[in-house]
Coordinates of C-alpha atoms in Angstrom, one line a residue:
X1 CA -34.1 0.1 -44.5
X2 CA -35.9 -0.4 -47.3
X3 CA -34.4 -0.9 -50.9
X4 CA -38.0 0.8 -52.5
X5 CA -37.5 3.3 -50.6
X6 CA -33.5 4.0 -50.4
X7 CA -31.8 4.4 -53.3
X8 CA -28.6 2.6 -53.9
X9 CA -26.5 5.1 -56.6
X10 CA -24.6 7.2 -53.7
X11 CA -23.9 4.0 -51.3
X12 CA -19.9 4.4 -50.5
X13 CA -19.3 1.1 -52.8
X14 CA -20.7 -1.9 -53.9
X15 CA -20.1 -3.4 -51.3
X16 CA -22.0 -1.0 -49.3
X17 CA -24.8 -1.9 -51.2
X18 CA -24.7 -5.9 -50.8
X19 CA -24.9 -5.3 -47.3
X20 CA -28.0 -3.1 -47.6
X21 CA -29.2 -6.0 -49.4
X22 CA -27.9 -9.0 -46.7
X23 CA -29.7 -7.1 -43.9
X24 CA -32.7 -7.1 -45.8
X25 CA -32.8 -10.7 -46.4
X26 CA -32.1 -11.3 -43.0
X27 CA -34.4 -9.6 -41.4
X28 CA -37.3 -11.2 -44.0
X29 CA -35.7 -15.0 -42.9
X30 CA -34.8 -14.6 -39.4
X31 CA -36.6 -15.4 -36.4
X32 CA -40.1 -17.8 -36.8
X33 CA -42.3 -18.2 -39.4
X34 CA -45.8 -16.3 -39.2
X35 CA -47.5 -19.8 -38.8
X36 CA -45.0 -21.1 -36.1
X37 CA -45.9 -17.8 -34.1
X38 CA -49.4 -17.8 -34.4
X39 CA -48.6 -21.6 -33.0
X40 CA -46.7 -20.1 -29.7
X41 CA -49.1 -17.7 -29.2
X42 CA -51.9 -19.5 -28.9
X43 CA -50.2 -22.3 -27.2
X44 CA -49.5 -19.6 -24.1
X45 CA -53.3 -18.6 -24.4
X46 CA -54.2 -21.7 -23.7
X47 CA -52.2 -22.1 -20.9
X48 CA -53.3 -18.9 -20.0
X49 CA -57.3 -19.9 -19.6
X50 CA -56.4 -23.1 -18.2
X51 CA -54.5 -21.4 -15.2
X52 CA -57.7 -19.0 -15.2
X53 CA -59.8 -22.2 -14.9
X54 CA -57.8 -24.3 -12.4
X55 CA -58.4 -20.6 -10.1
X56 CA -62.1 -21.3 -10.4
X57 CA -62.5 -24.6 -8.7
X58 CA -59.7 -27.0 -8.2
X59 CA -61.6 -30.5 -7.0
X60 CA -64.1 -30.4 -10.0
X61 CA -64.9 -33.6 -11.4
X62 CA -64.4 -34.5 -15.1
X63 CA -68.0 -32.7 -16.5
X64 CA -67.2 -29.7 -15.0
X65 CA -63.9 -29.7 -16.6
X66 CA -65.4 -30.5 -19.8
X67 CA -67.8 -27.9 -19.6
X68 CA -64.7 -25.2 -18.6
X69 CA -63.2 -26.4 -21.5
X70 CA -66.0 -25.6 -23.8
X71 CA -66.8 -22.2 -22.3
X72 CA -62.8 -21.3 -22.3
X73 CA -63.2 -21.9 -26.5
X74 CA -66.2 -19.9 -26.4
X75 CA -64.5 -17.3 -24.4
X76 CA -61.7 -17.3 -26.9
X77 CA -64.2 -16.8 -30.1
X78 CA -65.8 -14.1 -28.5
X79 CA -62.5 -12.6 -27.7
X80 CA -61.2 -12.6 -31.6
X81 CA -64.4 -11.5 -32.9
X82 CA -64.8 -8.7 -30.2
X83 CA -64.1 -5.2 -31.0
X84 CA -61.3 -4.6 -29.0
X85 CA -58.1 -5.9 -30.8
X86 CA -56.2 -8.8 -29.2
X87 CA -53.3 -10.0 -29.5
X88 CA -54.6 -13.3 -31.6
X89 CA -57.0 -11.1 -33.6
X90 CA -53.1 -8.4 -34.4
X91 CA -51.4 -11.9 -35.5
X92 CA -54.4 -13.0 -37.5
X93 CA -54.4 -9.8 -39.6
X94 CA -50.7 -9.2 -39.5
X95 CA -50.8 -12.8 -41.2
X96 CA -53.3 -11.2 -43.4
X97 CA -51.5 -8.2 -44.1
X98 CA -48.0 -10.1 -45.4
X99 CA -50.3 -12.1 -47.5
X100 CA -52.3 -9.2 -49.2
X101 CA -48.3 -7.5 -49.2
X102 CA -46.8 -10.6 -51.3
X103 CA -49.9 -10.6 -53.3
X104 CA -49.2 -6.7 -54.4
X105 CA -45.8 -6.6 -53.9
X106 CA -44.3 -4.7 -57.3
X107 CA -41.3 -6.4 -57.2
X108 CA -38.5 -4.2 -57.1
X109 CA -35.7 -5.9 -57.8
X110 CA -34.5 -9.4 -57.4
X111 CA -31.5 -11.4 -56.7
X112 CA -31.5 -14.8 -58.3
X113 CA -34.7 -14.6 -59.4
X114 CA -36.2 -14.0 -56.0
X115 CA -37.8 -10.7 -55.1
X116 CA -35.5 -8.4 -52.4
X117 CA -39.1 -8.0 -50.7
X118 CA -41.1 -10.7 -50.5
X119 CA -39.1 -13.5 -51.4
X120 CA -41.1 -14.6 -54.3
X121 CA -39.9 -15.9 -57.6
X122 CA -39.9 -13.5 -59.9
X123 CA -39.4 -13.6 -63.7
X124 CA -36.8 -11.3 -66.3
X125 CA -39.5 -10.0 -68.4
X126 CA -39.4 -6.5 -67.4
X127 CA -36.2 -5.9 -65.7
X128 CA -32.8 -4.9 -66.7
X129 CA -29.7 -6.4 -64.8
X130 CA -27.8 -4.3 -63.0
X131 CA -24.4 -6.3 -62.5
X132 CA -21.7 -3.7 -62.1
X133 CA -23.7 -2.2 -58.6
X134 CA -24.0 -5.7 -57.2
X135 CA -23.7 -9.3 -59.1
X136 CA -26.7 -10.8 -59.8
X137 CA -28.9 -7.9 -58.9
X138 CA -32.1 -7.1 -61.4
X139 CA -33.9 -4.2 -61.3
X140 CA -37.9 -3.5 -62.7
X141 CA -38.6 -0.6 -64.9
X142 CA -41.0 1.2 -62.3
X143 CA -37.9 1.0 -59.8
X144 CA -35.9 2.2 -62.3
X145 CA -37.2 5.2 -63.0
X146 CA -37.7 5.9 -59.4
X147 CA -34.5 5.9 -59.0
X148 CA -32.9 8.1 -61.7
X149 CA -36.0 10.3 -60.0
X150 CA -34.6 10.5 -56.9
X151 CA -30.7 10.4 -58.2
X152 CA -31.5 13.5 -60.6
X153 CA -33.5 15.3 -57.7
X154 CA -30.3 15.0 -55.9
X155 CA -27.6 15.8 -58.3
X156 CA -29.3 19.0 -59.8
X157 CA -29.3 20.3 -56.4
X158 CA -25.2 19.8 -56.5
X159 CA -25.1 21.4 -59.8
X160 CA -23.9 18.5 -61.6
X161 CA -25.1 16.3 -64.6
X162 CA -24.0 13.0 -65.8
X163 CA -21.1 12.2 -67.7
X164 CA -20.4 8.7 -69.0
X165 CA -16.7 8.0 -70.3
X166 CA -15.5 5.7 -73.0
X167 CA -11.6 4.2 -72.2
X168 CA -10.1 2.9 -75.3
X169 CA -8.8 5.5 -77.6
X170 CA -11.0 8.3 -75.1
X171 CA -9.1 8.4 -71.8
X172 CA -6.1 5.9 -72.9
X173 CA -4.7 3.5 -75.1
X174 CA -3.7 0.2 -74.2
X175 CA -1.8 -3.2 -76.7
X176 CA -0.4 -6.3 -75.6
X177 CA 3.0 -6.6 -75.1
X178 CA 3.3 -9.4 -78.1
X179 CA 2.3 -6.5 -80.4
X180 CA 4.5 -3.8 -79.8
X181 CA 6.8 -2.9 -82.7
X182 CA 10.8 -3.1 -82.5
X183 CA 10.9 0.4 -82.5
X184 CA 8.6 0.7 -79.0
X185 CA 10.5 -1.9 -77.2
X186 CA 12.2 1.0 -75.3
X187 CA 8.6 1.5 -73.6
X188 CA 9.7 -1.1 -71.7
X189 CA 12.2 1.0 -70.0
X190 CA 10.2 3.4 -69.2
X191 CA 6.8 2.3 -67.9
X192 CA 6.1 4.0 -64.5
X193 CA 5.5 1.8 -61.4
X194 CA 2.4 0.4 -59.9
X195 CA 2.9 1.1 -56.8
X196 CA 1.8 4.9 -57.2
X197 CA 0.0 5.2 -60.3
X198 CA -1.4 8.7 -59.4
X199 CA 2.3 9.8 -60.6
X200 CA 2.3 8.1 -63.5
X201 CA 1.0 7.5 -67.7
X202 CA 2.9 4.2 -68.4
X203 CA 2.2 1.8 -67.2
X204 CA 3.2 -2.4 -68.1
X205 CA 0.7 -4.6 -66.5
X206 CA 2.6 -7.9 -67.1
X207 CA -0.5 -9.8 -65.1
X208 CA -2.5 -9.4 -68.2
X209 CA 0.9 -9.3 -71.0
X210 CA -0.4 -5.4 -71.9
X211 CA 1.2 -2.3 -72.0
X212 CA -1.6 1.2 -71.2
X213 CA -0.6 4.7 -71.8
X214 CA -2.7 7.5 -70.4
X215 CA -4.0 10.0 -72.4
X216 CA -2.2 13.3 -71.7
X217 CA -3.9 15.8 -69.2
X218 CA -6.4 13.1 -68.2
X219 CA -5.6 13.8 -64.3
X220 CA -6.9 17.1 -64.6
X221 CA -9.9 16.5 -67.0
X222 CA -11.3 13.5 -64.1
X223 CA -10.4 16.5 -61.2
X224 CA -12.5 18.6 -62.9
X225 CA -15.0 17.0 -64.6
X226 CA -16.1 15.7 -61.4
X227 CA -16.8 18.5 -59.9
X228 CA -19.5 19.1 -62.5
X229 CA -20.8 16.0 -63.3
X230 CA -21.1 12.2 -61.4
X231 CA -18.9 10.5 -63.6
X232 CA -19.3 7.0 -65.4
X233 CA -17.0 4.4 -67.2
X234 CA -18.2 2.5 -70.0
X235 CA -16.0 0.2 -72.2
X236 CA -16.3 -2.6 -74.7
X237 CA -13.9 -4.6 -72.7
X238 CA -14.4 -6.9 -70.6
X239 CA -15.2 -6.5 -66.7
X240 CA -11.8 -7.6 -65.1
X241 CA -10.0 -4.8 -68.4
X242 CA -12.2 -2.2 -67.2
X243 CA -11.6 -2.7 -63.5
X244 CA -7.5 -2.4 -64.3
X245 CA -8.2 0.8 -66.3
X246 CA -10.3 2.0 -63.4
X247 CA -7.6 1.4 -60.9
X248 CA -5.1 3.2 -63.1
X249 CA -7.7 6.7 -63.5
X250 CA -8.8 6.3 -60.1
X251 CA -6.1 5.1 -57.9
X252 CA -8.0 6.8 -54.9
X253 CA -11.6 5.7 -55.7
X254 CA -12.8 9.4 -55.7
X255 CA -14.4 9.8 -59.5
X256 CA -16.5 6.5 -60.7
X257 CA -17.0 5.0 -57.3
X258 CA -17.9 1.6 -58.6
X259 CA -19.5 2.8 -61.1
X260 CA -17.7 0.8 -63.8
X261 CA -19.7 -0.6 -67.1
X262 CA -18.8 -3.0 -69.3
X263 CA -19.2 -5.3 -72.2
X264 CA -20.4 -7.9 -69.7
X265 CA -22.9 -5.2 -68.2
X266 CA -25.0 -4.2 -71.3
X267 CA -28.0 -5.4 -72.9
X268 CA -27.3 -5.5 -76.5
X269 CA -24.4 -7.0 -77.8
X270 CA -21.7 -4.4 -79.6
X271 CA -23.8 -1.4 -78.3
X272 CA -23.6 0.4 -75.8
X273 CA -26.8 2.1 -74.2
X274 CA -27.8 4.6 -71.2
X275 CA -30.4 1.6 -69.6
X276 CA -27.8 0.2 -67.4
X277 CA -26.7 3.9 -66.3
X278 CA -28.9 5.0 -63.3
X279 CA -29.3 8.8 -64.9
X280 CA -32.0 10.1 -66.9
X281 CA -31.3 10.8 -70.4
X282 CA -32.0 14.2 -70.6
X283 CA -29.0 15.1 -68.1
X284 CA -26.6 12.8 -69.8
X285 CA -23.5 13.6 -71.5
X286 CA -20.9 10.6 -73.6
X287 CA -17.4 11.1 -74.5
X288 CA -17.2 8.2 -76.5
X289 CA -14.3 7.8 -80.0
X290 CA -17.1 5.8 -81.8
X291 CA -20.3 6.8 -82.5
X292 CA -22.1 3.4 -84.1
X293 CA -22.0 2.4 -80.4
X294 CA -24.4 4.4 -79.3
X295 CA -27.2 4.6 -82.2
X296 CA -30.0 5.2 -79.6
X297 CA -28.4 8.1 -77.8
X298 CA -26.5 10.2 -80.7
X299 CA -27.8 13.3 -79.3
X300 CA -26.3 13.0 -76.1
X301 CA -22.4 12.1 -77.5
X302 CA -19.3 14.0 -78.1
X303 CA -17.0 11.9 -80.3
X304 CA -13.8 12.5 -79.5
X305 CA -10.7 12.0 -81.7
X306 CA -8.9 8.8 -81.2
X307 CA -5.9 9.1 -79.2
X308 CA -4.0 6.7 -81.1
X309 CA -0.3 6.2 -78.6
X310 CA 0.7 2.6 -79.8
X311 CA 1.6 1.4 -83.7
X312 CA -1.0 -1.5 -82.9
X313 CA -3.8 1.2 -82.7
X314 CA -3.1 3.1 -85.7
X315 CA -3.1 -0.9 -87.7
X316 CA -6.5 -1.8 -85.8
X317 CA -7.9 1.8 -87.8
X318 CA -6.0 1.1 -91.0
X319 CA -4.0 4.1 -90.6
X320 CA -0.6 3.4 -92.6
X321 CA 1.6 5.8 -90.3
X322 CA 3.6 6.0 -87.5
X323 CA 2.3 5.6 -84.1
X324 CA 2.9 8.2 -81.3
X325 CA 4.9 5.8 -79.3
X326 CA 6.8 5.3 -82.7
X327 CA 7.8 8.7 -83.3
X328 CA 8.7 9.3 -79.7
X329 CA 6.2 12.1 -79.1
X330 CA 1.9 12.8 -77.6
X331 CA -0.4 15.0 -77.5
X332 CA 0.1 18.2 -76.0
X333 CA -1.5 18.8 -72.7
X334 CA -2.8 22.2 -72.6
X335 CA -3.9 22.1 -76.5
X336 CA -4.8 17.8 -76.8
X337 CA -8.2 16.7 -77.3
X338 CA -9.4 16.2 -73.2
X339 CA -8.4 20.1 -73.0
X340 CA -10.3 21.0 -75.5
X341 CA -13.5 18.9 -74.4
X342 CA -13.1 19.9 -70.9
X343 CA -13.8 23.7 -72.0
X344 CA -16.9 22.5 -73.6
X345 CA -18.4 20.9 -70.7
X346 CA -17.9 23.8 -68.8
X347 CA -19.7 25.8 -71.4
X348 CA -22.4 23.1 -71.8
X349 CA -22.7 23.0 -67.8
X350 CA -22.8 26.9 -67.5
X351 CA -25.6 27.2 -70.0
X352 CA -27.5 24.6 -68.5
X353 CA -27.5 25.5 -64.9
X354 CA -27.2 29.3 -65.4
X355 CA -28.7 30.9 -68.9
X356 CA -31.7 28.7 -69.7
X357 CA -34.7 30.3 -68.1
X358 CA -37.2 27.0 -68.0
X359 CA -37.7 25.2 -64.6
X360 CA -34.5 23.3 -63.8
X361 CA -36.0 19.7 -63.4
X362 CA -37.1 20.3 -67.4
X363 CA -34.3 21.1 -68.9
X364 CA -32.4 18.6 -71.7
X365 CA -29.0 18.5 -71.4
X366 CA -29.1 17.4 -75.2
X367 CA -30.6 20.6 -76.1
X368 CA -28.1 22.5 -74.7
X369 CA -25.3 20.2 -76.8
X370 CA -26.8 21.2 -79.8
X371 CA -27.6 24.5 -79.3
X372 CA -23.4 24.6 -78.6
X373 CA -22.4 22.8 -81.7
X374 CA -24.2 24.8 -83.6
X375 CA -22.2 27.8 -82.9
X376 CA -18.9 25.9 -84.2
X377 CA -19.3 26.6 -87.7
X378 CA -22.2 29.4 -87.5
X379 CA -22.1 32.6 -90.3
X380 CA -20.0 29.9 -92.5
X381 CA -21.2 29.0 -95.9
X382 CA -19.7 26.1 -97.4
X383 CA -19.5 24.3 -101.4
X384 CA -18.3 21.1 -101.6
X385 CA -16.1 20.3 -104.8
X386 CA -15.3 16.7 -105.7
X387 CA -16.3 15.4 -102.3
X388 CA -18.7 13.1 -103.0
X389 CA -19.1 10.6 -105.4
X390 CA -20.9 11.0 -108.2
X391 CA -24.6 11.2 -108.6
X392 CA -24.7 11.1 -104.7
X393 CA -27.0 13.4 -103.2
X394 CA -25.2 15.8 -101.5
X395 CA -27.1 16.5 -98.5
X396 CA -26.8 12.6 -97.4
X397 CA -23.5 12.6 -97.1
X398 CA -21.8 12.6 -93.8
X399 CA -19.6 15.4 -94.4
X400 CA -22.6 17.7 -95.6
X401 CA -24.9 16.8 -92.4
X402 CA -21.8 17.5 -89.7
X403 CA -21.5 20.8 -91.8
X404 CA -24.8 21.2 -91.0
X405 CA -24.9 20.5 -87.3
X406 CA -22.1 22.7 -86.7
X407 CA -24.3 25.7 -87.7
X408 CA -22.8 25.9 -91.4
X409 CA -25.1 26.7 -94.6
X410 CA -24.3 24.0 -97.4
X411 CA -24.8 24.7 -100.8
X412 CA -24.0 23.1 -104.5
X413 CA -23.6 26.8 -106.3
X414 CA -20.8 28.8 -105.8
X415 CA -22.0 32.6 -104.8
X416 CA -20.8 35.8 -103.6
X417 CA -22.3 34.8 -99.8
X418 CA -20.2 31.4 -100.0
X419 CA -17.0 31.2 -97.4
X420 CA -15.5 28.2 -98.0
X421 CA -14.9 25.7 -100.8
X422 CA -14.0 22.3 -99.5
X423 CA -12.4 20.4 -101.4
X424 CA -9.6 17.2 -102.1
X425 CA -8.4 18.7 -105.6
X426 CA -7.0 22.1 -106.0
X427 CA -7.7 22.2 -109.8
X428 CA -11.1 22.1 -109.7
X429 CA -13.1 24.6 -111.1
X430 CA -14.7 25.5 -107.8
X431 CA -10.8 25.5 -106.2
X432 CA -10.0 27.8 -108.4
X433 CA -13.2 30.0 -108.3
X434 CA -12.6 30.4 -103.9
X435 CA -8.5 31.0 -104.7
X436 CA -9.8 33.9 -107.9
X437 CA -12.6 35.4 -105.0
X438 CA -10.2 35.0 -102.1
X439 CA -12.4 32.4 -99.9
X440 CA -11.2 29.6 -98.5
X441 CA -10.5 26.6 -100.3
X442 CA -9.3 23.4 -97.3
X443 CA -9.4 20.0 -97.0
X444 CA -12.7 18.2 -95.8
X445 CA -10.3 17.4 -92.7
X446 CA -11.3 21.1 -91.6
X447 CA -14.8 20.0 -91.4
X448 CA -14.0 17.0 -89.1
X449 CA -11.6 18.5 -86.8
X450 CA -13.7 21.3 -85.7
X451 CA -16.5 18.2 -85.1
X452 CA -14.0 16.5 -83.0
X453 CA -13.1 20.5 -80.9
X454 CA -16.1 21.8 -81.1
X455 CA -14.3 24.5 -82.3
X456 CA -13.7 26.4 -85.3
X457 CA -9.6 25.9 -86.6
X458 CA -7.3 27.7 -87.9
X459 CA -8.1 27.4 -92.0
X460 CA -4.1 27.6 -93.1
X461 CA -3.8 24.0 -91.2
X462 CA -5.9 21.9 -93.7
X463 CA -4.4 23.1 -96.7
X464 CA -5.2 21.3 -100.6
X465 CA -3.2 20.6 -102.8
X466 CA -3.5 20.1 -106.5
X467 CA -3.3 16.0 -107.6
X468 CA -0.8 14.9 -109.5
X469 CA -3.5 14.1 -113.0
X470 CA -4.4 17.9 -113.3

C-alpha cells in the first residue's frame, strides 16, 4: 500500500497508521540491494553459458576455451542490446527506473527527515508536521491538499462536515487541586470514579494534582454532533492534558479517534490554526471560548461563553464573583450553552446539505455561518448611548460591528424606525427618549449574549439601571 495513494485520516488509530508506515519501510529495506541483484543475476548467467559451452566440446584445449569465452561475452552484448527483453536488459532498466523514481519522487511525507518513499533526505521547507497522527511524521503541501481532497470527497458523501472543539472553558473546566477555595473542598467528596467515566462529570485526577468538571449536557452534544460532523480536539494544553481530557469525553474512542491537537501540535506559538487539521477550510466549523486564537480563521468560529465551574476560572478572567462550584449550582442542561450550540449546528448542517442549490463540493460552510448569524438580530435597529468612549468612532467598536454581524442596523440618531437603545446609564437622554417612545432600553450584555446563542433573548433579562451620580 502506498501512503500517496491511501489516505491516513480514517485509519482505526494511530497506531494503525504507524504500521502502514513500518510496512512501507520494510518493504523499501528488505531483501538485496538493486546492485547486489544485478550481481546474482549475472553471476547465474554466467554459469549459465559456461554449462552451454562445456556441452559444445568437453576436451578443447585452452584457445578454444578462450575463444568460447570471448564469443559467450559477445553472445551476452547481443543479447541486452537485442529487441527481445531479457532478464539482464528488465534488471538494467528496473535499476533505471528506481533511479529516474528517486530523482522525481515529490516527496510526500517524511519521517525523520527521510522521505516514506524513496528514502531520501528531505528538508522542512515546505512541510507541516503532523505529530498528533503519528510522532515524527511531516507532511508536504501538495500531499496535503490531496488529502483534505480525498477526506472531503468522502465525508460529504456521509453528510457530515468538520467540527474542531476547544476543551478549556468549551467542553469543561479543569484547576489544580492546590487552588481550590475552602468553600469547594467538599468537591472532594464528590468527584465520580475513574473506573467508568461514561457515568460521570467530576472527576479528581490525583496523577496530575487536578480536579475537571464536565460541562453539563456534553454527553449528548459529542453523540450528536458526531453524527453530523467528524469531530476534532484542539487545546492550548499540552499533549499528555489533552489526552486525559480526551479519555474523560471519549471513554469509548468513538468521537475524535486520535484525532487530538495540541499546544505541542501547532505551528505558531499562542495560536491556533486549521493547517495541522486534515479538513478543508471551507467545510470547517470551531467552537472555541476565545477568539484571538484563531485570527486566520474568524469566519469559521462560534465563540462560546465560558463555562466558568471552579472559583480559579472566574480569578484567571478577573471576574470578582462566585464560582459555580462556589455557589453549589451549573448550568442547566436543556437550556446551557452546548444546547444551545447544538441547535445551531443542526441548522448550519441542514442549510448546508439541503437548501443551498450550488454543487455540493462548492459550497462554504463559512457562508452558511454567516448567512445564520445574521438572522440573530435581523429587523432590529439599535442606538448606542454612553457605550463608547468619547470621540471614538462608533462603528469601530466591538459592540457596534457584533451588532452588525448579527443582522442589526446601527445608528447614532435616535428615530421613529430605531428598536432598541443600548445603554449602561438609564438617565441618559437617549434612555429616557426609548422609555418616553416605549422601545427598548438594555444593557450592552443583550448584545453579547445573543452572540454567544446565536439567538435573540428575552429583552426583560438585561435590564439598566440608573447610576448612582444622575
Amino acid at each position: 500500500m502506498s501512503f500517496a495513494t491511501d489516505s491516513p485520516v480514517h485509519s482505526s488509530s494511530s497506531d494503525d497508521f504507524a504500521a502502514l508506515i513500518d510496512a512501507e519501510l520494510e518493504v523499501g529495506s528488505s531483501g538485496s540491494s538493486p546492485d547486489e541483484q544485478d550481481n546474482e543475476e549475472e553471476e547465474v548467467d554466467a554459469d549459465s553459458d559456461n554449462d552451454d559451452g562445456d556441452d559444445e566440446e568437453d576436451d578443447s584445449n585452452d584457445d578454444l576455451n578462450d575463444h568460447r569465452n570471448k564469443r559467450c561475452k559477445t553472445e551476452k552484448l547481443d543479447d541486452l542490446e537485442g529487441p527481445q527483453g531479457s532478464t539482464s536488459q528488465g534488471l538494467i532498466e528496473e535499476k533505471l527506473e528506481v533511479s529516474l523514481n528517486k530523482d522525481t519522487c515529490s516527496h510526500p511525507g517524511s519521517f525523520g527527515q527521510m522521505c516514506i518513499l524513496c528514502g531520501q533526505r528531505v528538508g522542512d521547507e515546505s512541510s507541516v508536521t503532523f505529530g498528533y497522527i503519528h510522532k515524527g511524521l511531516r507532511l508536504g503541501n501538495d500531499e496535503i491538499v490531496r488529502l483534505r481532497s480525498t477526506d472531503m470527497k468522502n465525508l460529504l458523501r456521509h453528510k457530515k462536515l468538520y467540527l474542531v472543539l476547544d476543551l478549556d472553558h468549551t467542553l469543561l473546566n479543569s484547576t489544580q487541586l492546590n487552588h481550590l477555595t475552602a468553600e469547594e473542598e467538599y468537591l472532594k467528596g464528590q468527584s465520580d470514579s475513574l473506573q467508568d467515566v461514561s457515568k460521570g462529570s467530576l472527576f479528581m485526577l490525583e496523577f496530575m494534582q487536578m480536579m475537571t468538571k464536565l460541562r453539563p449536557f456534553v454527553r449528548t452534544f459529542l453523540k450528536e454532533a458526531s453524527e453530523m460532523f467528524e469531530m476534532y480536539i484542539y487545546t492550548m494544553g499540552d499533549r499528555p492534558y489533552a489526552l486525559e481530557m480526551a479519555k474523560l469525553l471519549d471513554p469509548k474512542k468513538e468521537y475524535f479517534n486520535g484525532r487530538v491537537i495540541s499546544r505541542d501540535d501547532g505551528t505558531q506559538k499562542h495560536q491556533k490554526g486549521l493547517d495541522v487539521v486534515l479538513g478543508q477550510d471551507s467545510a470547517v466549523v470551531i467552537l472555541d471560548d476565545t477568539e484571538n486564537a484563531w485570527t486566520k480563521h474568524k469566519d469559521n468560529l462560534i465563540l462560546m461563553e465560558r463555562y466558568h465551574f471552579f472559583a480559579s476560572s472566574c480569578r484567571q478572567f478577573g471576574f470578582d464573583c462566585k464560582s459555580l462550584s462556589q455557589l453549589k449550582s451549573d448550568e442547566s442542561e436543556p437550556d446551557g450553552a452546548l444546547a444551545s450550540i447544538l441547535k445551531i449546528l443542526r441548522q448550519i448542517h441542514h442549510i448546508f446539505f439541503d437548501e443551498l442549490d450550488s454543487d455540493l463540493a462548492s459550497r462554504d460552510v463559512r457562508q452558511v455561518l454567516k448567512t445564520v448569524r445574521k438572522e440573530v438580530l435581523k429587523n432590529c435597529k439599535i442606538v448606542f448611548s454612553r457605550v463608547f468612549p468619547t470621540k471614538f468612532q462608533p462603528e469601530n467598536h466591538l459592540l457596534w460591528k457584533m451588532a452588525e454581524q448579527l443582522g442589526a442596523t446601527c445608528s447614532t440618531e435616535t428615530d421613529s424606525s430605531v428598536t432598541h437603545i443600548v445603554s449602561m446609564d438609564a438617565g441618559t437622554e437617549k434612555s429616557r427618549w426609548a422609555v418616553k417612545e416605549n422601545k427598548f432600553l438594555v444593557h450592552p450584555r443583550w448584545i453579547e449574549a445573543a452572540n454567544f446563542f446565536w439567538q435573540k433573548q428575552p429583552e426583560e433579562n438585561f435590564p439598566v439601571s440608573q447610576t448612582k451620580n444622575q
